[in-house]
Every structure is written in C-alpha cells, then in structure tokens.
Coordinates of C-alpha atoms and ligand atoms in Angstrom, one line a residue:
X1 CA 0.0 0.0 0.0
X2 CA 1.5 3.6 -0.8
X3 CA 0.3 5.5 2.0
X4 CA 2.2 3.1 4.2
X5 CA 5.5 3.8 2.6
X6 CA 8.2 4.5 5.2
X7 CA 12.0 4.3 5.9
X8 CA 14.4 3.8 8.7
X9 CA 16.9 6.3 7.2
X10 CA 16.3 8.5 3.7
X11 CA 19.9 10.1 2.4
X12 CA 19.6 12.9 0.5
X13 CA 22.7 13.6 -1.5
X14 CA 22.4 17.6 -2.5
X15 CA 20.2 19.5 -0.4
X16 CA 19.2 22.3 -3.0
X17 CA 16.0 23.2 -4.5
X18 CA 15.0 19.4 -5.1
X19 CA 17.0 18.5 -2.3
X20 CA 15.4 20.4 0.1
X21 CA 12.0 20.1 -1.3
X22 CA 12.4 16.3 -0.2
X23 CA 13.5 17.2 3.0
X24 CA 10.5 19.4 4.0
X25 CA 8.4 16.8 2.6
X26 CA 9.4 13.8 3.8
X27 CA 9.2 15.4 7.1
X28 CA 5.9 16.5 6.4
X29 CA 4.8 13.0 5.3
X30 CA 6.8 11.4 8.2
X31 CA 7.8 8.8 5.5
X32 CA 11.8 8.3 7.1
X33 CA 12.6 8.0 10.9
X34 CA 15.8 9.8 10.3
X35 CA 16.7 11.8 7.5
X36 CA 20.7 12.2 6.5
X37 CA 21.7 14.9 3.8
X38 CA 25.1 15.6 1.9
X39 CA 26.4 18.7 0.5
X40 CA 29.8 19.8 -0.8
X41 CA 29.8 23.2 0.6
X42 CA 30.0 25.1 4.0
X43 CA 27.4 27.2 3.1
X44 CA 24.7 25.0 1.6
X45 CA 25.3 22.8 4.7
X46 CA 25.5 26.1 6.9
X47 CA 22.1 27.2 5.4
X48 CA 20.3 23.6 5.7
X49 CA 21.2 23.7 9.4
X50 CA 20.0 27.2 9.7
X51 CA 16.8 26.1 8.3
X52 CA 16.8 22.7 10.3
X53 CA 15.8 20.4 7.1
X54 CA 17.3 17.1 8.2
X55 CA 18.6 15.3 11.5
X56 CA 22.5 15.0 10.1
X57 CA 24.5 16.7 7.8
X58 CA 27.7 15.5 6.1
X59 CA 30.5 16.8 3.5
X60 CA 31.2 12.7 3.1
X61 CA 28.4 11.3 0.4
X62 CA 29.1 8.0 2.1
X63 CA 29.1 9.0 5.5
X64 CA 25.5 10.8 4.4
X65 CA 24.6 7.4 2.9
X66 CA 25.5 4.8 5.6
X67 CA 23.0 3.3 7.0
X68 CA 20.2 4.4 4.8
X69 CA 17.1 1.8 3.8
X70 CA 16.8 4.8 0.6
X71 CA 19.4 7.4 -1.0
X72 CA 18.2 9.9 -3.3
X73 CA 20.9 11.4 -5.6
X74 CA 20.1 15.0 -6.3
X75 CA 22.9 16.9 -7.5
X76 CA 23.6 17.8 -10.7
X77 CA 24.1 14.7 -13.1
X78 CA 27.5 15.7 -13.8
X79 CA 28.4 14.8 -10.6
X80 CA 27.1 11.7 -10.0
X81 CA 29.7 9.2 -11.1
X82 CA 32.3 10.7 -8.5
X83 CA 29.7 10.7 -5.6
X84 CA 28.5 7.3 -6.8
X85 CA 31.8 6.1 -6.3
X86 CA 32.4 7.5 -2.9
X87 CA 29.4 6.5 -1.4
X88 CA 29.1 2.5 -3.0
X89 CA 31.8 0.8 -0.5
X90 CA 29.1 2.6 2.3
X91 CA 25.7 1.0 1.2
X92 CA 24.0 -0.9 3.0
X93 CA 22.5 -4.8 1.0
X94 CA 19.3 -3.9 0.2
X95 CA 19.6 -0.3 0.1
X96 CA 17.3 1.5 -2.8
X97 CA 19.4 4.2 -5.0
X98 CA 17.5 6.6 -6.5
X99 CA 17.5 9.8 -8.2
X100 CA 16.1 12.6 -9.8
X101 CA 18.2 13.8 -12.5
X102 CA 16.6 15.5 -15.9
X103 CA 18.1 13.2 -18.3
X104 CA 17.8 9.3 -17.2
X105 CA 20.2 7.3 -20.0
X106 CA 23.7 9.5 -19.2
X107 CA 22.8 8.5 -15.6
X108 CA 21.8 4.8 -15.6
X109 CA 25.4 4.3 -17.6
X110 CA 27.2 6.6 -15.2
X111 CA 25.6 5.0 -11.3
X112 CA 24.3 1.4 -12.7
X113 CA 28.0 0.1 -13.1
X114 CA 29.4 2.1 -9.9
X115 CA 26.6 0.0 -7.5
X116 CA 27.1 -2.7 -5.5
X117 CA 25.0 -6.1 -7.0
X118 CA 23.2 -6.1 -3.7
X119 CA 21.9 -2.1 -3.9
X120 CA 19.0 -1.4 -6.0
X121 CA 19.0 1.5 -8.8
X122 CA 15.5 2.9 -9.7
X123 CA 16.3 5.8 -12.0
X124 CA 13.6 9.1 -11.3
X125 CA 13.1 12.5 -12.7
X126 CA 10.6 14.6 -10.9
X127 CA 9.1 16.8 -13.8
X128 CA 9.0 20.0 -11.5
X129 CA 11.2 22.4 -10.7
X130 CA 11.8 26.8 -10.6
X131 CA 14.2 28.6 -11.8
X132 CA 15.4 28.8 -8.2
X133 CA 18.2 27.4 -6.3
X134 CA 19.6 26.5 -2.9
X135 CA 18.1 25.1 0.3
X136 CA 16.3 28.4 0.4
X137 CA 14.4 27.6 -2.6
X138 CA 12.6 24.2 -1.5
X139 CA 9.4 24.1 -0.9
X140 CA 7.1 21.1 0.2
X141 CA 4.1 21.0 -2.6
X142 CA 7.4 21.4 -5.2
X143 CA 5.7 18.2 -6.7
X144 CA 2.3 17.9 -6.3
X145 CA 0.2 17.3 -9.1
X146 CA 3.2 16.9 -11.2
X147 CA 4.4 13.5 -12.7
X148 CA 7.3 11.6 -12.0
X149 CA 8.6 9.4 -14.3
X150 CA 10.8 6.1 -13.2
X151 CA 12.9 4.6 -15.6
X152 CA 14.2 1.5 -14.2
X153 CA 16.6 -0.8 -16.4
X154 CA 15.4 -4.5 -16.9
X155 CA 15.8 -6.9 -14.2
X156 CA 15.3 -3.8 -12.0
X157 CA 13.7 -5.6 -8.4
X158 CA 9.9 -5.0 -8.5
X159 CA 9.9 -4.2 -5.3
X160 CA 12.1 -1.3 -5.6
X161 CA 10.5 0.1 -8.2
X162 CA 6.7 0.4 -6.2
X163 CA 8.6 1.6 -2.8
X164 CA 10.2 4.2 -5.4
X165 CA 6.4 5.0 -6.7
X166 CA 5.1 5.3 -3.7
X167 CA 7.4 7.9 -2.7
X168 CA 6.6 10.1 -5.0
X169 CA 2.8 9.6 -5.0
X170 CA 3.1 10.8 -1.3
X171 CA 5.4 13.7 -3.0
X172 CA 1.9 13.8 -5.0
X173 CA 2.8 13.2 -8.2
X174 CA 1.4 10.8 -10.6
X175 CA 4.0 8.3 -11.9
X176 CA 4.6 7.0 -14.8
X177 CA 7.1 4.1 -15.9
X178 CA 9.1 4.8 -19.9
X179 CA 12.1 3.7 -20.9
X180 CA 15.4 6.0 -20.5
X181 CA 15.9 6.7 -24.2
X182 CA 12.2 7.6 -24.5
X183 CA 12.3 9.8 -21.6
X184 CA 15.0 12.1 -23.0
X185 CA 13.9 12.0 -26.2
X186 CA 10.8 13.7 -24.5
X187 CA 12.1 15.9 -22.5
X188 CA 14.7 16.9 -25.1
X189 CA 11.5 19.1 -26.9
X190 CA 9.6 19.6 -23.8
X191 CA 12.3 21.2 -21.1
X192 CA 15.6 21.0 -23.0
X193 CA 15.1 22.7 -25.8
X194 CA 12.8 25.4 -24.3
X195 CA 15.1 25.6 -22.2
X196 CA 18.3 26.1 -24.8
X197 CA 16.0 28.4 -26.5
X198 CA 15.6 30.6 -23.9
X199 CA 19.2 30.9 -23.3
X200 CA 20.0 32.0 -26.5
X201 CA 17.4 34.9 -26.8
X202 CA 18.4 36.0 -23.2
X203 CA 22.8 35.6 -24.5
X204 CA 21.3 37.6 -27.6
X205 CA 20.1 39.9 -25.8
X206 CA 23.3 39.9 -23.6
X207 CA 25.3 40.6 -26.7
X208 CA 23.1 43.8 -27.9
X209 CA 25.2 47.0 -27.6
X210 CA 24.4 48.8 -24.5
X211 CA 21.8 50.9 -25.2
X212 CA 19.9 48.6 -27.1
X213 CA 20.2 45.8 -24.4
X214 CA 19.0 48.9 -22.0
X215 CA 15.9 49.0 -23.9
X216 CA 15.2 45.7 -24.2
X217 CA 14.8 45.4 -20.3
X218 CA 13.0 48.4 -20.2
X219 CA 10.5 47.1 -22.2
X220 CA 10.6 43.7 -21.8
X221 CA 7.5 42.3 -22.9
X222 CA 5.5 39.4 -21.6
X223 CA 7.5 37.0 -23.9
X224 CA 10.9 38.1 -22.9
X225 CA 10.5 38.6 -19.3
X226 CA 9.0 34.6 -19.4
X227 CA 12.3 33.5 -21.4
X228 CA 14.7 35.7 -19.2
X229 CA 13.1 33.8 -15.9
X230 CA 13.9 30.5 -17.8
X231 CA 17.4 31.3 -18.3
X232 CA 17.8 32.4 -14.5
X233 CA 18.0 28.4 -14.1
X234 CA 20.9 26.9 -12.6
X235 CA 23.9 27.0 -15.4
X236 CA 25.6 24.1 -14.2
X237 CA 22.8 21.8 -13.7
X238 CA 21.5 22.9 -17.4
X239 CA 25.7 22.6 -18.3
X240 CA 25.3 19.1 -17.0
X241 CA 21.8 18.5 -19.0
X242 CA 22.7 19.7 -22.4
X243 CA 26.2 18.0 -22.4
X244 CA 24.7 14.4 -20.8
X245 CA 21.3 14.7 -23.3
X246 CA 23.2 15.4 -25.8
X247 CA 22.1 13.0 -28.8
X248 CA 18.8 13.6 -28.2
X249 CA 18.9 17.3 -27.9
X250 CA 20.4 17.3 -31.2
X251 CA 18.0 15.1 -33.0
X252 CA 15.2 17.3 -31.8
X253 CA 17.2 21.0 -32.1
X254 CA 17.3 19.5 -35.9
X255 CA 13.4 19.3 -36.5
X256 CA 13.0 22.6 -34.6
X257 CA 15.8 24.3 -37.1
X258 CA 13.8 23.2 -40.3
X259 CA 10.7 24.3 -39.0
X260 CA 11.7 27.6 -37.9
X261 CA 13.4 27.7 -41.8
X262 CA 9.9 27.1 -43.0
X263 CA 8.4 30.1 -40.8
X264 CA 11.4 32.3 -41.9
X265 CA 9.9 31.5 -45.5
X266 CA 6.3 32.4 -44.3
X267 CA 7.5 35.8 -43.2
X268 CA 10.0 36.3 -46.1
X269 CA 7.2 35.3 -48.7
X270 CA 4.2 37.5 -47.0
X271 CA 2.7 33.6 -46.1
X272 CA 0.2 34.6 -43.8
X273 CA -1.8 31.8 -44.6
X274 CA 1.0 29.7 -43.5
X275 CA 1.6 31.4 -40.2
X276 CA -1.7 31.4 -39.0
X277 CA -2.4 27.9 -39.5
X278 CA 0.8 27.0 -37.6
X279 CA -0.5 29.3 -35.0
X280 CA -3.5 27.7 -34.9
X281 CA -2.3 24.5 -34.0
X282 CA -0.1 25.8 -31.0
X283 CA -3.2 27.1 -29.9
X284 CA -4.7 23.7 -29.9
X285 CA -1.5 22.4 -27.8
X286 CA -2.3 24.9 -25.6
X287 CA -5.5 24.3 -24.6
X288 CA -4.5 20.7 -24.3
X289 CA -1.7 21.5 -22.1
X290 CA -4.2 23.4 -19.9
X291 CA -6.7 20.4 -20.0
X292 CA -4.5 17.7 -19.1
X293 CA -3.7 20.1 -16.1
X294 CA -0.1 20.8 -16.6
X295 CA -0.2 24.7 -17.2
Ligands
NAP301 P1 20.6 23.1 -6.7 O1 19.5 23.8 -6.0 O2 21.6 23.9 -7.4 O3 21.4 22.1 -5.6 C1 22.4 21.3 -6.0 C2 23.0 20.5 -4.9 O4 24.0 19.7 -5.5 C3 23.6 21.3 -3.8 O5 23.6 20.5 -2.6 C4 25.1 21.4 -4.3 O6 26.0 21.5 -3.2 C5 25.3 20.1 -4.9 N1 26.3 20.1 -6.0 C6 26.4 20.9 -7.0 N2 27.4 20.6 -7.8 C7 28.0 19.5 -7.2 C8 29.2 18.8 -7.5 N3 29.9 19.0 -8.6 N4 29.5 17.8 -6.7 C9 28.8 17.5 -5.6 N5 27.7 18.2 -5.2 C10 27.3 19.2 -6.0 O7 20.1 22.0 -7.8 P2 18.6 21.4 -8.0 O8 17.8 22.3 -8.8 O9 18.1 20.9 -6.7 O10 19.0 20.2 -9.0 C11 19.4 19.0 -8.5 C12 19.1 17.8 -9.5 O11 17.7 17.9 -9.7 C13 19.8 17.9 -10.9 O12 20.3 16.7 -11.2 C14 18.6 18.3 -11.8 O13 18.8 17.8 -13.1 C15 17.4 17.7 -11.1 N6 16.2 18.5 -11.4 C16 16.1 19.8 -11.2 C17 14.9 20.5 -11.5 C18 14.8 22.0 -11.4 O14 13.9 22.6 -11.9 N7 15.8 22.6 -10.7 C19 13.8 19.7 -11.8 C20 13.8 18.3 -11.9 C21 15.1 17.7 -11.7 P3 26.7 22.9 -2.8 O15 25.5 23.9 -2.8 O16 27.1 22.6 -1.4 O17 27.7 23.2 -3.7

C-alpha cells in the first residue's frame, strides 16, 4: 500500500531546491525516521542547518549514505559518477538508490556500473522544478500534481521500483514508468530545448550593444521577461543536461531548425496563410496543455 511507505533512514545527497524540497516533505509526510543529507559546501550545509531540514549533515556522500534503507541522488548529473563512487563501499544490501536527475540514460550508464550487485538502482526524474536554487528555494508541494517518471533498467527488483512509486505519489505526483531513451527523447523538446532556446534569446540579448540591451529590459515584454526567468535556471545543472542529453537534444534542435526555416519562409514570402495555421495549432496544444492540467 502507498500511504504506508516509510524508511528507517532517507539520504539525500544535495540539499538544493530538489534537495530540500524532499527534505520538508518527507518530514511532512513522516515517511523516514531519520533523514541524512550531503552537500559539498559550508554554506549550503550552513544554510540547511540554519533552516533545520534534516537530522545530520555531512561533506562525506558516504558517510551521508551509511545506514540508509533509501538514497536519493540530487545533485547535478554531472556529478554523479564521482559521488556514486564515494558512497558504493558505504551502502548498506538492500539499500534503494535513487535519483532525480533531468536526463535518465547519461545517468543509468554513469551510477548502474558504480553500485554494489546487492543495492537497487530505480532511475527518477521529478518533472518539477523553478528557476530557483539552494536550500532556500525548496518548498514542500514542489511536486504535487506533477508527474514523475521512473525509468528503471530490466531486471530492476519490482519491489524497488513500487517503494520508489510510492514515494513520489506521497510527493503527489502521478507516476509514470518509460524507458530512459524515450524519456530524453521527450524531455529533449519539452524542457531541453525550451530551455536552450531561452538561453539564446536571453545571451542575444546579452550581446546587444548597451543601449539597445538597455531597452530591451526596459520594455521587456510578456514573452521576454517569461524567457529571461527560464534562463535564470541553474547553469551548471542545465551545463550538465545539455552535455549528458546530448544526442537527443540534437535530434530534436534539428526538426526545430527546419521548422523555424519554414516560418522564416512564411514571413520572407508575406505567407500569412502559412503562419496562421501553424499558429492555430499551437493554440490547440495549448488548450490541451491546460486540460490535461499541466499549465
Ligand atoms: P541546486 O539547487 O543547485 O542544488 C544542487 C545541490 O548539489 C547542492 O547541494 C550542491 O551543493 C550540490 N552540488 C552541485 N554541484 C556539485 C558537484 N559537482 N559535486 C557535488 N555536489 C554538487 O540544484 P537542483 O535544482 O536541486 O537540482 C538537482 C538535481 O535535480 C539535478 O540533477 C537536476 O537535473 C534535477 N532536477 C532539477 C529540477 C529543477 O527545476 N531545478 C527539476 C527536476 C530535476 P553545494 O551547494 O554545497 O555546492
């Protein structure tokens, strides 16, 4: 039964926006009798104390680990294969690795061989977030009504994989199982891309001469200031998702160049037919974005 999930000891290995989210949660949903948490800095661990979101902090990712009946990786996916390494020699049999990482291949081939054949690996990415960072920027409804989809390799225990669901539908999120190369295919055009997109028109921007750049923040008009928030996202986590996502980022950045060539022609052509059907139809997606409760 999911509403009677519940562990001795939960690690959380970053404790920044996800990180921290976790924390007040799991609290909040008693689901851990002691919760452990690992960061690299002073000051992340200095404000996590301040804001008293776990029982133990550690600057050892197996120290933080010991001992704990689940570990939830959430640092930037970058980093994983060094922490995943320090902490394996300090996992207990049985223990459920987890995650919550943007892009799921990179990471199944980076922590999968690293594990210990006793430790489970059930592979997650929560599809929530801000643009915020830091323990500061946690909050505990981060992923309600939100999905989180599991991608667990084959042969992955099934037992793992429900005490792994259940977790997040207390988080409550609906889950959803998909295989890693589908996932980032996915989220290539649905987060990725948006997300490249928005760092380009912002770094355009950036580049302006100074008056014009002046102007443009001036009057920065509902489209900009939406893209300029999306580009306030953490650089190195988006670093680490653009260089670990990177085949299917490109595969999808290559459909999105042709059909912005084909609205270039609309516009260069006076095709106004052309733009307003295409205009039409993202209208549709819209609405369908806002019915399937996602906006
Ligand atoms: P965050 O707020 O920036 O926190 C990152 C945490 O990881 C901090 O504890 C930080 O420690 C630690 N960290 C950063 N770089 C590290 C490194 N090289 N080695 C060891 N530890 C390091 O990040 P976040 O937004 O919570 O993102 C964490 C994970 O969640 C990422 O894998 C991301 O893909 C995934 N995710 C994010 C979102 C989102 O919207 N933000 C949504 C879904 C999934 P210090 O502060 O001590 O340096």
């Amino acid at each position: 039964m999911s509403s009677d999930i519940h562990f001795r000891r939960i690690a959380l290995i970053g404790i920044g926006l996800i990180g921290s989210s976790l924390a007040r949660l799991i609290r909040r949903e008693r689901l851990a009798d002691t919760v452990t948490a690992y960061s690299r800095s002073a000051a992340t661990r200095q404000r996590a104390k301040e804001l008293d979101l776990v029982d133990h902090l550690d600057d050892d990712p197996g120290a933080a680990a010991a001992g704990a009946d689940l570990v939830v990786l959430c640092t930037p996916v970058g980093s994983y294969s060094t922490i995943v390494e320090a902490m394996a020699p300090r996992l207990d049999a049985g223990a459920i690795v987890t995650d919550v990482g943007s892009v799921k291949r990179a990471v199944i081939d980076a922590v999968a061989p690293r594990l210990p054949e006793n430790v489970h690996f059930v592979p997650a990415h929560p599809i929530s977030g801000t643009e915020y960072s830091g323990p500061e920027a946690g909050f505990d409804t981060l992923f309600e009504g939100r999905w989180c989809v599991l991608t667990p390799p084959a042969g992955t225990d099934p037992d793992a994989v429900e005490k792994v669901a259940a977790f997040w539908r207390r988080a409550g999120s609906q889950v959803d199982l998909m295989s890693p190369d589908h996932h980032d295919m996915v989220l290539a055009i649905t987060s990725h891309i948006p997300h490249l997109l928005a760092y380009n028109i912002v770094g355009t921007v950036a580049d302006l001469e100074a008056q014009t750049q002046r102007e443009a923040i001036k009057y920065a008009a509902g489209g900009f200031r939406d893209f300029t928030r999306i580009a306030a996202s953490d650089p190195v986590m988006w670093r680490d998702v653009f260089l670990n996502n990177k085949e299917a980022v490109l595969e999808m950045l290559g459909r999105f160049t042709e059909d912005l060539a084909s609205l270039q022609r609309a516009i260069r052509w006076g095709d106004g037919d052309a733009l307003e059907a295409k205009f039409v139809r993202t209208r549709a997606i819209r609405r369908d974005v806002i019915e399937a409760d996602q906006a």
